[in-house]
């Protein structure tokens, strides 16, 4: 019995005797099957290769966790240290003893929270290793590929996990798409960890919103307005996305301005035609 991992999205499936034929995550319009076809690996096989995780201090109380060389989607996870509570925001596929020892040195993991299904990766392996619950919005229950008693399906629009550390459902990219508001981050000015529910673009001065990034399918104007209105009430001056892009200052203001620009483009008011 093996727990196979899709090489394209990095998500792990439950035990099976045969290699899966289909990937639930990739065979859906927000993701893709690689042109070379569906391929699979396992965590044991990955440990035999050259993969390793780099854990770096980004700023006080915030560590990035990323696999090199890049695997699957290539996202970054973050370990947030908040008043004695360690939260792993989003997840990556590769997990080995060196990573476990380093994170334990930093205080372990008290909880895991996910922005959306593309980053579920080997979340159950992480949960079992650190004896930590996984928080997933119930609207994304159908995308869980490996069931576990560690998974907590939360409901509603917000859930405070610990003293100003709150996950909010924004939807958009996925119906249960969530972001993490960390009020104590950035010396009390606030940090938003957005996965790619809100995506930082190339110049770091703007963000964007998409239904599908690889397939370039936009969100409707009404949804973007709704997401911007929700984030306007959050406390954050800095924003980290899933690919280590950072809006360093005035992040909430820039989310609002980006939403306005996005809506203008969708409504045809941004262009000279």
Coordinates of C-alpha atoms in Angstrom, one line a residue:
X1 CA 0.0 0.0 0.0
X2 CA 1.3 3.4 -1.0
X3 CA 0.1 7.0 -0.5
X4 CA 0.7 8.4 -4.0
X5 CA 1.5 12.1 -4.6
X6 CA 0.6 13.9 -7.8
X7 CA 3.8 15.4 -9.3
X8 CA 1.9 18.3 -10.9
X9 CA 0.0 19.6 -7.9
X10 CA 1.9 17.9 -5.0
X11 CA -1.3 16.6 -3.3
X12 CA -1.1 13.3 -1.5
X13 CA -3.9 10.6 -1.8
X14 CA -4.9 7.9 0.6
X15 CA -3.5 4.4 0.6
X16 CA -3.9 2.3 -2.5
X17 CA -2.3 -0.7 -4.0
X18 CA -2.2 0.7 -7.5
X19 CA -1.0 4.1 -8.9
X20 CA -4.0 6.3 -9.4
X21 CA -5.2 7.0 -12.9
X22 CA -6.7 10.5 -12.2
X23 CA -5.9 13.5 -10.0
X24 CA -9.0 15.1 -8.6
X25 CA -7.2 18.4 -8.2
X26 CA -5.5 18.6 -11.6
X27 CA -8.4 17.4 -13.8
X28 CA -10.3 20.5 -13.0
X29 CA -10.4 23.8 -14.8
X30 CA -8.4 25.7 -12.1
X31 CA -5.4 23.4 -12.4
X32 CA -4.1 21.3 -15.3
X33 CA -2.6 17.9 -16.2
X34 CA 0.9 18.3 -17.5
X35 CA 1.4 17.9 -21.3
X36 CA 3.5 14.8 -20.6
X37 CA 0.6 13.2 -18.7
X38 CA -0.3 12.4 -15.2
X39 CA 2.7 11.2 -13.1
X40 CA 3.1 10.1 -9.5
X41 CA 5.6 9.7 -6.7
X42 CA 5.6 9.0 -3.0
X43 CA 7.2 10.7 0.0
X44 CA 9.6 7.8 0.4
X45 CA 10.7 8.2 -3.2
X46 CA 11.2 12.0 -2.7
X47 CA 13.4 11.4 0.3
X48 CA 15.7 9.4 -2.0
X49 CA 16.1 12.3 -4.3
X50 CA 17.8 15.7 -3.8
X51 CA 14.9 17.5 -2.2
X52 CA 15.3 19.5 1.0
X53 CA 13.4 22.2 2.8
X54 CA 14.8 25.7 3.5
X55 CA 13.4 27.3 6.6
X56 CA 14.2 31.0 6.8
X57 CA 13.3 33.8 9.2
X58 CA 11.4 36.4 7.2
X59 CA 10.8 38.8 10.1
X60 CA 10.0 38.6 13.8
X61 CA 7.7 35.6 14.4
X62 CA 7.5 34.5 10.8
X63 CA 9.4 31.7 9.1
X64 CA 9.1 30.6 5.4
X65 CA 9.3 26.9 4.6
X66 CA 10.0 26.0 1.0
X67 CA 11.2 22.9 -0.9
X68 CA 14.3 23.1 -3.2
X69 CA 14.6 22.2 -5.9
X70 CA 11.1 23.3 -6.6
X71 CA 8.4 20.6 -6.6
X72 CA 4.9 20.7 -8.2
X73 CA 3.3 24.1 -7.8
X74 CA 6.3 25.4 -5.8
X75 CA 4.4 27.2 -3.0
X76 CA 5.9 28.5 0.2
X77 CA 4.4 27.6 3.6
X78 CA 4.8 29.9 6.6
X79 CA 5.3 29.2 10.3
X80 CA 3.7 31.9 12.4
X81 CA 4.7 32.3 16.0
X82 CA 2.0 34.1 17.9
X83 CA 2.2 34.5 21.7
X84 CA 3.3 30.9 22.3
X85 CA 1.1 29.4 19.5
X86 CA 2.7 28.1 16.3
X87 CA 0.5 28.0 13.2
X88 CA 1.6 26.4 9.9
X89 CA -0.1 28.4 7.2
X90 CA -0.5 26.4 4.0
X91 CA 1.5 23.3 3.4
X92 CA 4.2 21.8 1.2
X93 CA 4.7 18.2 0.1
X94 CA 8.2 17.3 1.2
X95 CA 8.7 16.4 4.8
X96 CA 11.8 14.8 6.3
X97 CA 13.6 14.3 9.6
X98 CA 15.7 17.4 9.2
X99 CA 12.6 19.5 8.7
X100 CA 10.9 17.9 11.6
X101 CA 13.8 18.6 13.9
X102 CA 14.2 22.2 12.8
X103 CA 10.5 23.0 13.3
X104 CA 10.5 21.2 16.7
X105 CA 13.4 23.5 17.6
X106 CA 11.2 26.4 16.7
X107 CA 8.5 25.1 19.0
X108 CA 6.6 22.7 16.8
X109 CA 3.2 23.2 15.2
X110 CA 0.0 23.7 17.2
X111 CA -2.3 24.0 14.2
X112 CA -2.3 23.9 10.4
X113 CA -4.6 26.2 8.3
X114 CA -5.1 26.0 4.6
X115 CA -5.9 28.7 2.0
X116 CA -7.3 26.3 -0.6
X117 CA -7.0 22.8 -2.1
X118 CA -4.0 23.4 -4.3
X119 CA -1.8 23.5 -1.2
X120 CA -3.2 20.5 0.7
X121 CA -0.1 18.6 -0.3
X122 CA 0.9 16.1 2.5
X123 CA -1.1 18.0 5.1
X124 CA -2.0 14.8 7.0
X125 CA 1.6 13.7 7.2
X126 CA 2.4 17.1 8.8
X127 CA -0.6 16.8 11.1
X128 CA 0.3 13.3 12.3
X129 CA 4.0 14.3 12.8
X130 CA 3.3 17.3 14.9
X131 CA -0.1 16.2 16.4
X132 CA -1.8 19.3 15.1
X133 CA -5.3 19.8 13.8
X134 CA -5.9 20.9 10.2
X135 CA -8.4 23.7 9.6
X136 CA -10.1 23.6 6.2
X137 CA -13.3 25.5 5.3
X138 CA -16.2 23.2 4.9
X139 CA -16.9 24.7 1.4
X140 CA -13.8 22.9 0.2
X141 CA -14.6 19.5 1.8
X142 CA -15.0 17.8 -1.6
X143 CA -11.4 18.4 -2.6
X144 CA -9.8 16.5 0.3
X145 CA -7.9 13.6 -1.2
X146 CA -6.8 11.9 2.0
X147 CA -9.2 11.8 4.9
X148 CA -8.1 12.2 8.5
X149 CA -9.5 12.7 11.9
X150 CA -7.0 15.6 12.2
X151 CA -9.1 17.6 9.7
X152 CA -11.4 20.2 11.2
X153 CA -14.0 21.6 8.8
X154 CA -14.8 25.1 10.0
X155 CA -17.8 27.1 8.8
X156 CA -18.9 30.7 8.6
X157 CA -16.8 33.7 7.4
X158 CA -14.1 33.8 10.1
X159 CA -12.5 31.7 12.8
X160 CA -10.1 33.0 15.4
X161 CA -7.5 30.4 16.2
X162 CA -5.5 32.2 18.8
X163 CA -5.3 35.8 20.1
X164 CA -5.7 37.9 16.9
X165 CA -4.7 35.1 14.6
X166 CA -7.8 34.6 12.4
X167 CA -8.7 32.8 9.2
X168 CA -11.2 34.4 7.0
X169 CA -13.2 32.9 4.1
X170 CA -13.0 35.1 1.0
X171 CA -13.9 32.6 -1.7
X172 CA -12.9 33.5 -5.2
X173 CA -10.2 31.1 -6.4
X174 CA -12.1 28.4 -4.5
X175 CA -15.5 28.7 -2.7
X176 CA -13.8 28.1 0.7
X177 CA -10.7 30.1 -0.2
X178 CA -9.2 31.6 3.0
X179 CA -6.6 34.1 4.1
X180 CA -4.9 34.5 7.5
X181 CA -5.0 37.8 9.4
X182 CA -2.2 38.1 11.9
X183 CA -2.8 41.3 13.9
X184 CA 0.4 41.1 15.9
X185 CA 2.6 40.7 12.8
X186 CA 4.9 43.4 11.5
X187 CA 5.4 45.0 14.9
X188 CA 1.6 45.2 15.5
X189 CA 0.8 46.8 12.2
X190 CA -0.7 43.5 10.9
X191 CA 0.2 40.9 8.3
X192 CA -2.1 39.1 5.8
X193 CA -1.0 35.7 4.5
X194 CA -3.0 35.3 1.4
X195 CA -1.9 32.1 -0.4
X196 CA -3.0 33.0 -3.9
X197 CA -6.6 33.9 -2.9
X198 CA -5.1 37.4 -3.3
X199 CA -2.0 37.2 -5.6
X200 CA 0.9 39.6 -5.4
X201 CA 1.9 40.5 -9.0
X202 CA 5.4 41.2 -10.4
X203 CA 6.1 44.7 -9.2
X204 CA 4.9 44.1 -5.6
X205 CA 2.8 47.3 -5.7
X206 CA -0.4 45.6 -6.9
X207 CA -2.3 42.4 -6.3
X208 CA -4.7 40.4 -8.4
X209 CA -7.6 37.9 -8.2
X210 CA -8.2 34.9 -10.4
X211 CA -10.5 31.9 -10.7
X212 CA -7.7 30.0 -12.4
X213 CA -4.1 31.2 -12.6
X214 CA -2.6 28.7 -15.0
X215 CA -5.6 28.9 -17.3
X216 CA -6.0 32.6 -17.0
X217 CA -9.7 32.6 -16.0
X218 CA -10.7 35.8 -14.2
X219 CA -13.2 36.2 -11.4
X220 CA -16.4 38.3 -11.9
X221 CA -16.4 41.9 -10.9
X222 CA -19.0 41.3 -8.2
X223 CA -16.8 38.7 -6.5
X224 CA -13.8 40.9 -6.5
X225 CA -15.8 43.8 -5.0
X226 CA -17.0 41.4 -2.3
X227 CA -13.5 40.2 -1.5
X228 CA -12.1 43.8 -1.3
X229 CA -14.9 44.9 1.0
X230 CA -14.2 42.0 3.4
X231 CA -10.4 42.7 3.5
X232 CA -11.0 46.4 4.1
X233 CA -12.0 45.5 7.6
X234 CA -8.9 43.4 8.3
X235 CA -5.8 44.8 10.1
X236 CA -2.7 44.4 7.9
X237 CA 0.0 46.7 6.5
X238 CA 2.0 43.9 4.9
X239 CA 1.0 40.9 2.7
X240 CA 2.8 37.7 1.9
X241 CA 1.5 35.5 -0.9
X242 CA 2.3 31.8 -1.5
X243 CA 5.2 32.4 -3.8
X244 CA 7.3 34.6 -1.5
X245 CA 6.2 37.8 -3.0
X246 CA 5.6 40.5 -0.4
X247 CA 3.7 43.8 -0.4
X248 CA 5.9 45.5 2.3
X249 CA 3.9 48.6 3.1
X250 CA 0.3 49.9 2.8
X251 CA -0.9 46.5 1.8
X252 CA -4.5 46.9 2.6
X253 CA -4.7 50.1 0.6
X254 CA -3.0 48.4 -2.3
X255 CA -5.5 45.5 -2.2
X256 CA -8.3 48.1 -2.4
X257 CA -6.8 50.0 -5.3
X258 CA -6.0 46.7 -7.1
X259 CA -9.6 45.6 -6.8
X260 CA -10.8 48.9 -8.3
X261 CA -8.4 48.5 -11.2
X262 CA -9.4 44.8 -11.8
X263 CA -13.1 45.7 -11.8
X264 CA -12.5 48.6 -14.2
X265 CA -10.7 46.2 -16.6
X266 CA -13.6 43.7 -16.4
X267 CA -16.1 46.4 -17.1
X268 CA -14.1 47.8 -20.0
X269 CA -13.3 51.1 -18.3
X270 CA -9.6 50.7 -18.1
X271 CA -8.8 50.7 -21.8
X272 CA -8.8 53.0 -24.8
X273 CA -10.4 51.0 -27.5

